[in-house]
Tab-separated table of C-alpha atoms in Angstrom:
chain	number	residue	atom	x	y	z
A	1	MET	CA	54.987	-48.166	-90.506
A	2	ILE	CA	56.390	-45.017	-89.015
A	3	THR	CA	56.779	-41.989	-91.265
A	4	LEU	CA	60.161	-40.361	-91.645
A	5	SER	CA	59.035	-37.112	-90.040
A	6	ASP	CA	57.612	-38.965	-87.018
A	7	PHE	CA	60.840	-40.908	-86.709
A	8	LEU	CA	62.932	-37.724	-86.843
A	9	PHE	CA	60.614	-36.237	-84.226
A	10	LEU	CA	61.296	-39.212	-81.912
A	11	LEU	CA	65.048	-38.951	-82.497
A	12	GLN	CA	65.011	-35.552	-80.782
A	13	GLY	CA	64.595	-37.404	-77.487
A	14	VAL	CA	67.721	-39.519	-77.944
A	15	PRO	CA	70.329	-36.843	-77.025
A	16	VAL	CA	68.448	-36.050	-73.803
A	17	THR	CA	68.200	-39.728	-72.854
A	18	LEU	CA	71.886	-40.236	-73.593
A	19	SER	CA	73.002	-37.149	-71.682
A	20	ILE	CA	70.988	-38.126	-68.587
A	21	SER	CA	72.482	-41.628	-68.708
A	22	LEU	CA	76.088	-40.591	-69.351
A	23	LEU	CA	76.090	-37.714	-66.837
A	24	SER	CA	74.610	-39.918	-64.124
A	25	PHE	CA	77.123	-42.627	-64.998
A	26	ALA	CA	79.955	-40.098	-64.581
A	27	LEU	CA	78.512	-38.955	-61.244
A	28	GLY	CA	78.210	-42.572	-60.123
A	29	PHE	CA	81.806	-43.221	-61.168
A	30	ILE	CA	83.099	-40.277	-59.124
A	31	ILE	CA	81.144	-41.490	-56.087
A	32	GLY	CA	81.614	-45.226	-56.618
A	33	ILE	CA	85.410	-45.472	-56.643
A	34	PRO	CA	86.007	-43.630	-53.340
A	35	ILE	CA	83.264	-45.642	-51.635
A	36	ALA	CA	84.740	-48.903	-52.888
A	37	VAL	CA	88.209	-47.861	-51.681
A	38	VAL	CA	86.817	-46.586	-48.369
A	39	ARG	CA	85.171	-49.943	-47.740
A	40	GLN	CA	88.554	-51.615	-48.259
A	41	ILE	CA	90.962	-49.506	-46.238
A	42	ALA	CA	89.168	-46.883	-44.154
A	43	PRO	CA	88.456	-47.093	-40.407
A	44	LEU	CA	85.318	-48.842	-39.286
A	45	GLU	CA	83.104	-45.764	-38.798
A	46	LEU	CA	83.556	-44.654	-42.399
A	47	THR	CA	82.924	-48.169	-43.638
A	48	VAL	CA	79.617	-48.247	-41.775
A	49	VAL	CA	78.576	-44.961	-43.423
A	50	ALA	CA	79.537	-46.240	-46.886
A	51	GLU	CA	77.676	-49.483	-46.278
A	52	GLY	CA	74.582	-47.620	-45.094
A	53	TYR	CA	74.678	-45.430	-48.191
A	54	GLU	CA	74.765	-48.488	-50.436
A	55	LYS	CA	71.922	-50.192	-48.559
A	56	VAL	CA	69.656	-47.145	-48.778
A	57	MET	CA	70.355	-46.514	-52.451
A	58	ARG	CA	69.683	-50.141	-53.323
A	59	GLY	CA	66.495	-50.293	-51.273
A	60	ILE	CA	64.393	-47.407	-52.580
A	61	PRO	CA	62.968	-46.978	-56.100
A	62	VAL	CA	64.934	-44.446	-58.117
A	63	LEU	CA	61.640	-42.838	-59.145
A	64	VAL	CA	60.738	-42.113	-55.508
A	65	PHE	CA	64.217	-40.632	-55.055
A	66	MET	CA	63.689	-38.411	-58.120
A	67	LEU	CA	60.314	-37.242	-56.815
A	68	PHE	CA	61.876	-36.611	-53.407
A	69	LEU	CA	64.577	-34.394	-54.933
A	70	HIS	CA	62.379	-32.622	-57.459
A	71	PHE	CA	59.305	-31.918	-55.330
A	72	GLY	CA	60.582	-32.316	-51.780
A	73	LEU	CA	64.150	-31.116	-51.531
A	74	ALA	CA	63.669	-28.408	-54.182
A	75	GLY	CA	62.106	-26.248	-51.434
A	76	ILE	CA	65.462	-26.258	-49.617
A	77	VAL	CA	67.894	-26.737	-52.506
A	78	PRO	CA	66.494	-24.693	-55.439
A	79	ILE	CA	68.696	-26.396	-58.044
A	80	PHE	CA	66.412	-29.450	-57.873
A	81	LYS	CA	63.547	-27.377	-59.311
A	82	ASP	CA	65.143	-28.418	-62.604
A	83	SER	CA	63.735	-31.830	-63.509
A	84	PHE	CA	66.762	-32.740	-65.653
A	85	ILE	CA	69.166	-32.099	-62.763
A	86	SER	CA	66.965	-34.013	-60.307
A	87	SER	CA	66.954	-37.001	-62.667
A	88	VAL	CA	70.718	-36.951	-63.174
A	89	VAL	CA	71.454	-36.597	-59.459
A	90	ALA	CA	69.004	-39.333	-58.394
A	91	LEU	CA	70.277	-41.796	-61.005
A	92	GLY	CA	73.890	-40.775	-60.349
A	93	LEU	CA	73.731	-41.231	-56.576
A	94	ARG	CA	72.134	-44.640	-56.988
A	95	SER	CA	74.667	-45.560	-59.656
A	96	GLY	CA	77.407	-44.626	-57.182
A	97	ALA	CA	76.170	-47.368	-54.873
A	98	TYR	CA	75.966	-49.888	-57.724
A	99	GLN	CA	79.372	-48.941	-59.143
A	100	SER	CA	81.001	-49.116	-55.719
A	101	GLN	CA	79.811	-52.714	-55.504
A	102	ILE	CA	81.182	-53.457	-58.989
A	103	PHE	CA	84.573	-51.947	-58.071
A	104	ARG	CA	84.687	-53.713	-54.726
A	105	GLY	CA	84.218	-57.060	-56.408
A	106	ALA	CA	86.907	-56.150	-58.930
A	107	ILE	CA	89.361	-54.956	-56.253
A	108	ASN	CA	88.841	-58.179	-54.301
A	109	SER	CA	89.459	-60.280	-57.375
A	110	VAL	CA	92.845	-58.615	-57.953
A	111	GLY	CA	93.774	-59.960	-54.565
A	112	ARG	CA	95.620	-59.217	-51.391
A	113	ASP	CA	98.846	-60.863	-52.514
A	114	GLN	CA	99.606	-58.047	-54.910
A	115	MET	CA	98.968	-55.507	-52.163
A	116	ARG	CA	101.477	-57.327	-49.933
A	117	ALA	CA	103.989	-57.551	-52.757
A	118	ALA	CA	103.677	-53.810	-53.453
A	119	ILE	CA	104.103	-52.942	-49.770
A	120	SER	CA	107.152	-55.189	-49.513
A	121	LEU	CA	108.643	-53.226	-52.429
A	122	GLY	CA	108.381	-50.076	-50.309
A	123	MET	CA	105.172	-48.630	-51.735
A	124	THR	CA	102.645	-47.023	-49.426
A	125	ARG	CA	99.127	-48.477	-49.368
A	126	THR	CA	97.847	-45.477	-51.304
A	127	GLN	CA	100.538	-45.850	-53.962
A	128	ALA	CA	99.791	-49.551	-54.245
A	129	PHE	CA	96.103	-48.823	-54.703
A	130	ARG	CA	96.747	-46.088	-57.239
A	131	HIS	CA	99.358	-47.870	-59.374
A	132	ILE	CA	98.827	-51.603	-58.859
A	133	ILE	CA	95.335	-52.492	-57.719
A	134	LEU	CA	93.019	-49.915	-59.344
A	135	PRO	CA	94.296	-50.187	-62.959
A	136	GLN	CA	93.728	-53.939	-62.875
A	137	ALA	CA	90.458	-53.671	-60.979
A	138	PHE	CA	89.198	-51.262	-63.618
A	139	ILE	CA	89.729	-53.863	-66.362
A	140	VAL	CA	87.952	-56.543	-64.344
A	141	ALA	CA	85.096	-54.071	-63.728
A	142	LEU	CA	84.477	-53.234	-67.402
A	143	PRO	CA	81.700	-55.776	-68.122
A	144	GLY	CA	79.885	-54.738	-64.946
A	145	LEU	CA	80.205	-51.088	-65.906
A	146	GLY	CA	78.730	-51.942	-69.318
A	147	SER	CA	75.608	-53.417	-67.719
A	148	GLU	CA	75.435	-50.383	-65.441
A	149	ILE	CA	75.379	-47.942	-68.384
A	150	ALA	CA	72.691	-50.054	-70.048
A	151	LEU	CA	70.672	-49.971	-66.818
A	152	LEU	CA	71.019	-46.183	-66.625
A	153	ILE	CA	69.874	-45.721	-70.230
A	154	LYS	CA	66.751	-47.729	-69.449
A	155	ASP	CA	66.120	-46.126	-66.058
A	156	SER	CA	66.596	-42.614	-67.469
A	157	SER	CA	63.033	-43.177	-68.731
A	158	TYR	CA	61.803	-42.537	-65.158
A	159	SER	CA	62.584	-38.863	-65.777
A	160	PHE	CA	59.496	-38.967	-68.034
A	161	VAL	CA	57.416	-38.816	-64.838
A	162	LEU	CA	59.116	-35.515	-63.914
A	163	GLY	CA	58.320	-34.192	-67.397
A	164	VAL	CA	61.827	-34.300	-68.861
A	165	LEU	CA	61.694	-34.307	-72.683
A	166	ASP	CA	63.494	-37.626	-73.119
A	167	LEU	CA	62.879	-40.388	-75.661
A	168	THR	CA	59.967	-41.822	-73.656
A	169	LYS	CA	58.312	-38.413	-73.415
A	170	TYR	CA	58.675	-37.856	-77.168
A	171	SER	CA	57.113	-41.246	-77.877
A	172	ASP	CA	54.223	-40.357	-75.567
A	173	ILE	CA	53.737	-37.005	-77.329
A	174	LEU	CA	53.796	-38.803	-80.670
A	175	ARG	CA	51.169	-41.299	-79.472
A	176	LYS	CA	48.860	-38.432	-78.503
A	177	ALA	CA	49.492	-36.533	-81.736
A	178	THR	CA	49.134	-39.424	-84.192
A	179	LYS	CA	46.586	-41.541	-82.293
A	180	SER	CA	48.764	-44.481	-83.242
A	181	PHE	CA	48.970	-46.587	-80.113
A	182	ILE	CA	51.792	-48.994	-80.752
A	183	ILE	CA	54.228	-47.602	-83.344
A	184	PRO	CA	55.631	-44.688	-81.273
A	185	TYR	CA	56.343	-46.860	-78.225
A	186	LEU	CA	57.617	-49.774	-80.282
A	187	THR	CA	60.017	-47.493	-82.170
A	188	ALA	CA	61.192	-45.959	-78.900
A	189	ALA	CA	61.733	-49.440	-77.433
A	190	ILE	CA	63.832	-50.416	-80.459
A	191	LEU	CA	65.857	-47.204	-80.169
A	192	TYR	CA	66.518	-48.000	-76.503
A	193	ILE	CA	67.666	-51.511	-77.456
A	194	LEU	CA	69.951	-50.013	-80.111
A	195	MET	CA	71.521	-47.843	-77.406
A	196	THR	CA	71.830	-50.392	-74.568
A	197	PHE	CA	72.875	-53.468	-76.498
A	198	PRO	CA	76.038	-52.195	-78.279
A	199	ILE	CA	77.395	-50.362	-75.223
A	200	ALA	CA	77.022	-53.333	-72.883
A	201	ASN	CA	78.380	-55.707	-75.506
A	202	TYR	CA	81.341	-53.518	-76.403
A	203	LEU	CA	82.509	-53.020	-72.816
A	204	ASP	CA	82.070	-56.735	-72.174
A	205	ARG	CA	84.313	-57.628	-75.111
A	206	TRP	CA	86.805	-54.863	-74.399
A	207	GLY	CA	87.060	-56.171	-70.828
A	208	SER	CA	87.639	-59.782	-71.910
A	209	ARG	CA	90.271	-58.698	-74.432
A	210	LEU	CA	92.194	-56.669	-71.856
A	211	LYS	CA	91.881	-59.469	-69.317
A	212	THR	CA	93.491	-61.931	-71.712
A	213	LYS	CA	96.153	-59.397	-72.628
A	214	TYR	CA	97.205	-58.782	-69.027
A	215	GLY	CA	96.638	-62.325	-67.859
A	216	LEU	CA	93.884	-61.484	-65.389
A	217	ARG	CA	91.251	-63.986	-64.388
B	1	MET	CA	59.847	-31.211	-40.488
B	2	SER	CA	57.675	-30.421	-37.514
B	3	ASP	CA	54.544	-32.360	-36.857
B	4	ILE	CA	55.413	-35.428	-38.909
B	5	LEU	CA	52.357	-37.149	-37.475
B	6	PHE	CA	50.095	-35.695	-40.179
B	7	ILE	CA	51.174	-38.697	-42.210
B	8	LEU	CA	49.133	-40.949	-39.926
B	9	GLU	CA	45.932	-39.454	-41.332
B	10	PHE	CA	46.868	-41.151	-44.593
B	11	ALA	CA	47.901	-44.465	-43.059
B	12	GLY	CA	44.963	-46.278	-44.668
B	13	LEU	CA	45.744	-44.963	-48.136
B	14	ILE	CA	49.448	-45.701	-47.789
B	15	LEU	CA	48.708	-49.233	-46.643
B	16	GLU	CA	46.416	-49.684	-49.643
B	17	GLY	CA	49.205	-48.518	-51.946
B	18	PHE	CA	51.769	-50.743	-50.261
B	19	ILE	CA	49.516	-53.786	-50.591
B	20	MET	CA	49.049	-53.027	-54.290
B	21	THR	CA	52.839	-52.743	-54.713
B	22	VAL	CA	53.371	-56.109	-53.017
B	23	ILE	CA	50.595	-57.785	-55.017
B	24	MET	CA	52.041	-56.528	-58.311
B	25	THR	CA	55.530	-57.651	-57.303
B	26	PHE	CA	54.354	-61.151	-56.459
B	27	LEU	CA	52.190	-61.452	-59.584
B	28	GLY	CA	55.115	-60.335	-61.741
B	29	LEU	CA	57.511	-62.708	-60.003
B	30	ALA	CA	55.128	-65.679	-60.202
B	31	GLY	CA	54.288	-65.172	-63.871
B	32	GLY	CA	57.914	-64.390	-64.624
B	33	PHE	CA	58.928	-67.582	-62.834
B	34	VAL	CA	56.817	-69.746	-65.122
B	35	LEU	CA	57.892	-67.838	-68.247
B	36	GLY	CA	61.511	-67.822	-67.089
B	37	VAL	CA	61.709	-71.569	-66.402
B	38	LEU	CA	59.950	-72.454	-69.654
B	39	SER	CA	62.087	-70.177	-71.809
B	40	ALA	CA	65.281	-71.287	-70.061
B	41	LEU	CA	64.376	-74.934	-70.745
B	42	GLY	CA	63.511	-74.009	-74.332
B	43	ASP	CA	66.811	-72.205	-74.777
B	44	VAL	CA	68.879	-75.058	-73.316
B	45	TYR	CA	67.092	-78.079	-74.794
B	46	GLY	CA	64.984	-76.638	-77.629
B	47	GLY	CA	65.451	-76.452	-81.400
B	48	LYS	CA	67.048	-73.637	-83.343
B	49	PHE	CA	63.808	-71.825	-84.218
B	50	LEU	CA	62.586	-71.888	-80.615
B	51	LYS	CA	65.916	-70.491	-79.437
B	52	ILE	CA	65.686	-67.552	-81.845
B	53	ILE	CA	62.159	-66.702	-80.658
B	54	ILE	CA	63.134	-66.954	-76.976
B	55	ASN	CA	66.207	-64.785	-77.423
B	56	ALA	CA	64.261	-62.127	-79.335
B	57	TYR	CA	61.733	-62.040	-76.478
B	58	VAL	CA	64.496	-61.749	-73.876
B	59	GLU	CA	66.417	-59.041	-75.751
B	60	PHE	CA	63.306	-56.964	-76.245
B	61	PHE	CA	62.249	-56.986	-72.603
B	62	ARG	CA	65.739	-56.639	-71.173
B	63	GLY	CA	66.873	-54.003	-73.634
B	64	SER	CA	64.019	-51.515	-73.354
B	65	PRO	CA	62.702	-49.615	-70.320
B	66	LEU	CA	59.799	-51.038	-68.299
B	67	ILE	CA	57.998	-47.690	-68.586
B	68	VAL	CA	57.916	-47.899	-72.395
B	69	GLN	CA	56.755	-51.523	-72.199
B	70	LEU	CA	53.956	-50.566	-69.804
B	71	LEU	CA	52.758	-47.687	-71.984
B	72	MET	CA	52.933	-49.849	-75.095
B	73	PHE	CA	50.932	-52.761	-73.694
B	74	TYR	CA	48.450	-50.627	-71.813
B	75	PHE	CA	47.490	-48.551	-74.855
B	76	SER	CA	47.972	-50.939	-77.744
B	77	ILE	CA	46.459	-54.273	-76.666
B	78	PRO	CA	42.848	-52.988	-76.485
B	79	ILE	CA	43.264	-51.463	-79.969
B	80	LEU	CA	44.946	-54.490	-81.533
B	81	THR	CA	42.826	-57.242	-80.009
B	82	GLY	CA	39.646	-55.561	-78.837
B	83	ILE	CA	40.171	-56.953	-75.323
B	84	LYS	CA	39.251	-54.365	-72.723
B	85	TRP	CA	41.790	-54.295	-69.980
B	86	ASP	CA	42.468	-52.093	-67.017
B	87	ALA	CA	45.706	-50.789	-65.570
B	88	PHE	CA	45.863	-53.693	-63.114
B	89	THR	CA	45.768	-56.432	-65.767
B	90	ALA	CA	47.989	-54.545	-68.195
B	91	GLY	CA	50.501	-53.848	-65.421
B	92	ALA	CA	50.519	-57.433	-64.153
B	93	VAL	CA	50.959	-58.930	-67.634
B	94	THR	CA	53.760	-56.521	-68.546
B	95	LEU	CA	55.586	-57.168	-65.266
B	96	MET	CA	55.320	-60.918	-65.863
B	97	LEU	CA	56.727	-60.646	-69.386
B	98	ASN	CA	59.497	-58.319	-68.190
B	99	SER	CA	60.455	-60.430	-65.197
B	100	GLY	CA	60.317	-63.632	-67.245
B	101	ALA	CA	62.974	-62.247	-69.562
B	102	TYR	CA	65.309	-61.549	-66.634
B	103	GLN	CA	64.521	-64.781	-64.772
B	104	LYS	CA	65.250	-66.784	-67.927
B	105	GLY	CA	68.924	-65.782	-67.695
B	106	TYR	CA	69.176	-66.881	-64.070
B	107	PHE	CA	67.422	-70.205	-64.653
B	108	LYS	CA	69.528	-70.916	-67.709
B	109	GLY	CA	72.695	-70.440	-65.658
B	110	ALA	CA	71.325	-72.698	-62.938
B	111	ILE	CA	70.169	-75.438	-65.318
B	112	GLU	CA	73.564	-75.456	-67.003
B	113	ALA	CA	75.275	-75.660	-63.612
B	114	VAL	CA	73.727	-79.084	-63.011
B	115	PHE	CA	76.453	-81.332	-64.278
B	116	LYS	CA	76.133	-83.050	-67.650
B	117	ASP	CA	77.316	-86.320	-66.061
B	118	GLN	CA	74.131	-86.425	-64.039
B	119	LEU	CA	72.044	-86.321	-67.198
B	120	LEU	CA	73.969	-89.261	-68.629
B	121	ALA	CA	73.678	-91.140	-65.337
B	122	ALA	CA	69.929	-90.577	-65.282
B	123	LYS	CA	69.635	-91.787	-68.850
B	124	SER	CA	71.643	-94.910	-68.102
B	125	LEU	CA	69.240	-95.653	-65.245
B	126	GLY	CA	66.428	-95.639	-67.787
B	127	MET	CA	64.840	-92.320	-66.796
B	128	THR	CA	62.931	-90.444	-69.482
B	129	PHE	CA	63.831	-86.840	-70.335
B	130	LYS	CA	60.807	-85.546	-68.428
B	131	GLN	CA	61.679	-87.616	-65.355
B	132	THR	CA	65.275	-86.369	-65.472
B	133	LEU	CA	64.025	-82.808	-65.684
B	134	MET	CA	61.539	-83.122	-62.836
B	135	HIS	CA	63.636	-85.230	-60.458
B	136	ILE	CA	67.263	-84.356	-61.255
B	137	VAL	CA	67.669	-80.999	-62.976
B	138	LEU	CA	64.961	-78.752	-61.522
B	139	PRO	CA	65.295	-79.697	-57.821
B	140	GLN	CA	68.957	-78.670	-57.968
B	141	ALA	CA	68.577	-75.730	-60.330
B	142	LEU	CA	65.765	-74.153	-58.311
B	143	ARG	CA	67.945	-74.144	-55.210
B	144	ILE	CA	71.087	-72.670	-56.687
B	145	VAL	CA	69.065	-70.018	-58.478
B	146	ILE	CA	67.940	-68.366	-55.224
B	147	PRO	CA	70.766	-65.780	-54.817
B	148	PRO	CA	70.484	-64.308	-58.338
B	149	TRP	CA	66.719	-64.650	-58.078
B	150	THR	CA	66.858	-62.503	-54.927
B	151	ASN	CA	68.290	-59.675	-57.044
B	152	GLU	CA	65.351	-59.997	-59.409
B	153	TYR	CA	62.931	-59.801	-56.472
B	154	VAL	CA	64.509	-56.534	-55.303
B	155	SER	CA	64.777	-55.073	-58.763
B	156	LEU	CA	61.195	-55.942	-59.748
B	157	GLY	CA	59.829	-54.805	-56.389
B	158	LEU	CA	61.398	-51.377	-56.839
B	159	SER	CA	60.424	-51.249	-60.524
B	160	THR	CA	56.730	-51.475	-59.639
B	161	SER	CA	56.963	-47.714	-59.075
B	162	ALA	CA	56.940	-47.465	-62.895
B	163	LEU	CA	53.268	-48.494	-62.772
B	164	ILE	CA	52.541	-44.851	-61.987
B	165	VAL	CA	52.643	-44.124	-65.745
B	166	ILE	CA	49.515	-46.191	-66.370
B	167	GLY	CA	47.803	-44.725	-63.318
B	168	LEU	CA	47.772	-47.778	-61.078
B	169	ARG	CA	47.323	-46.799	-57.437
B	170	GLU	CA	50.460	-48.356	-55.981
B	171	LEU	CA	52.675	-46.895	-53.268
B	172	THR	CA	54.553	-44.345	-55.407
B	173	ASN	CA	51.426	-43.072	-57.120
B	174	ILE	CA	49.538	-42.731	-53.832
B	175	SER	CA	52.485	-40.892	-52.260
B	176	LYS	CA	52.490	-38.499	-55.189
B	177	SER	CA	48.833	-37.649	-54.669
B	178	ILE	CA	49.269	-37.309	-50.889
B	179	ALA	CA	52.287	-35.044	-51.472
B	180	ALA	CA	50.270	-32.875	-53.845
B	181	GLN	CA	47.300	-32.766	-51.497
B	182	THR	CA	49.194	-31.863	-48.323
B	183	PHE	CA	51.957	-29.694	-49.854
B	184	ARG	CA	54.420	-31.691	-47.734
B	185	PRO	CA	56.349	-33.625	-50.420
B	186	LEU	CA	59.573	-33.781	-48.403
B	187	GLU	CA	58.063	-35.691	-45.493
B	188	VAL	CA	55.776	-37.819	-47.661
B	189	TYR	CA	58.517	-39.094	-49.984
B	190	LEU	CA	60.855	-39.642	-47.052
B	191	PHE	CA	58.205	-41.759	-45.383
B	192	THR	CA	57.565	-43.693	-48.610
B	193	SER	CA	61.285	-44.340	-49.026
B	194	ILE	CA	61.427	-45.788	-45.525
B	195	ILE	CA	58.531	-48.142	-46.295
B	196	TYR	CA	60.268	-49.431	-49.431
B	197	LEU	CA	63.576	-49.735	-47.584
B	198	VAL	CA	62.113	-51.732	-44.693
B	199	TRP	CA	60.161	-53.982	-47.045
B	200	ILE	CA	63.204	-54.746	-49.191
B	201	THR	CA	65.521	-55.255	-46.206
B	202	VAL	CA	63.118	-57.680	-44.514
B	203	SER	CA	62.549	-59.575	-47.778
B	204	LEU	CA	66.300	-59.921	-48.303
B	205	LYS	CA	66.690	-61.387	-44.825
B	206	VAL	CA	63.881	-63.892	-45.399
B	207	LEU	CA	65.214	-65.019	-48.789
B	208	ASP	CA	68.702	-65.334	-47.328
B	209	TYR	CA	67.321	-67.507	-44.536
B	210	ILE	CA	65.491	-69.738	-47.009
B	211	TYR	CA	68.598	-70.090	-49.159
B	212	ASN	CA	70.725	-71.121	-46.221
B	213	ARG	CA	68.174	-73.785	-45.323
B	214	VAL	CA	67.969	-75.380	-48.773
B	215	ARG	CA	71.330	-74.674	-50.346
B	216	ILE	CA	73.538	-77.468	-51.628
B	217	PRO	CA	77.046	-76.968	-50.241
B	218	GLY	CA	79.634	-76.761	-52.990
B	219	LEU	CA	77.111	-76.194	-55.764
B	220	GLU	CA	76.880	-72.506	-56.528
B	221	VAL	CA	76.294	-70.588	-59.723
B	222	THR	CA	77.562	-67.365	-61.163
B	223	SER	CA	74.619	-66.021	-63.089
B	224	GLU	CA	74.682	-65.379	-66.811
B	225	ILE	CA	74.009	-61.673	-67.259
């Protein structure tokens, strides 16, 4: 069994893990929506750029991206000397690509008919997007966003390699200090599950409830 | 950025790391395939107790980070069981268990997509359960599972970079040592990223080609996440 003091020691890592995950989720949200919209309505050149961004972000390991920012780009952009910031930015930029895909699927599912209807009522395309399409697309996207947060909580553990004092790092310190080889990691794993599972589940249910309420598919 | 050709001095090492990355990916996928199919079948057709065990296994491996799983198995198994194992074995086993948990969800969706009517039809023709499974359910399920399975290939392939925490000499780990040795991290990690990107892009094309050859028109599945 784990002692109370060891457990409290491990808990110190939880706020760091959560702040990396939530900040990178916010960054991904800010990037993801414009990219999704750009891929719907912008001219071809911009679409190609957005598509390239998504392909690159989905094709390289987020750990390599973190190392690139923290050790490589830090020479040019000093802010990346901070391992916490490098982790948040790497996870956030990748999450932007993932979230853009989630939103694109959601926007498509709301459908072109509503866009036509809004335009025929005298709305501009931008107004239609802002007031008709996006609010509905957001509801459809909720379950996907839930899985994305869960993914970020798990992948925030890569920041351990950069030396960030997150939950994984604390469990590793505890393993070295107590010479207990399974309890620290097992407890950390359970804490991760306790963080990922409720968030993903809650957003999934919230999404289904809103979908029923507004009669969305 | 000048003189990028210094990287060629390390071509042998990088190739070694890349091969290790590919080997680990394929081991993880193959082991995960077996575990995934078995636990999906257990979850669909098995008893209550079996279902509870399978779901606990899946929740554990899907809910916690691969890095923590790697550290846990690498350090604890030799202590608990007395088996001596190296980073390669520990890494391969953990990847298999992890991938199996994800693949189970995809296979379950695919197995359930094969219509119930077909099972009744097979029964009425006098086929045993095992025959139905081998000749009716799996041949269809294994085809429709390819698109979601492709995601797992990409995700596991990129996740192998986590093996750095147990010291396995795969592509990310080797790049890290080359970067430290040459003091040129920018170029080294850029080069590594390109290798991963090309590998993943080519793999996606190949899997897409295979799917289009074997797919059953009209029978598609939306995966259970």
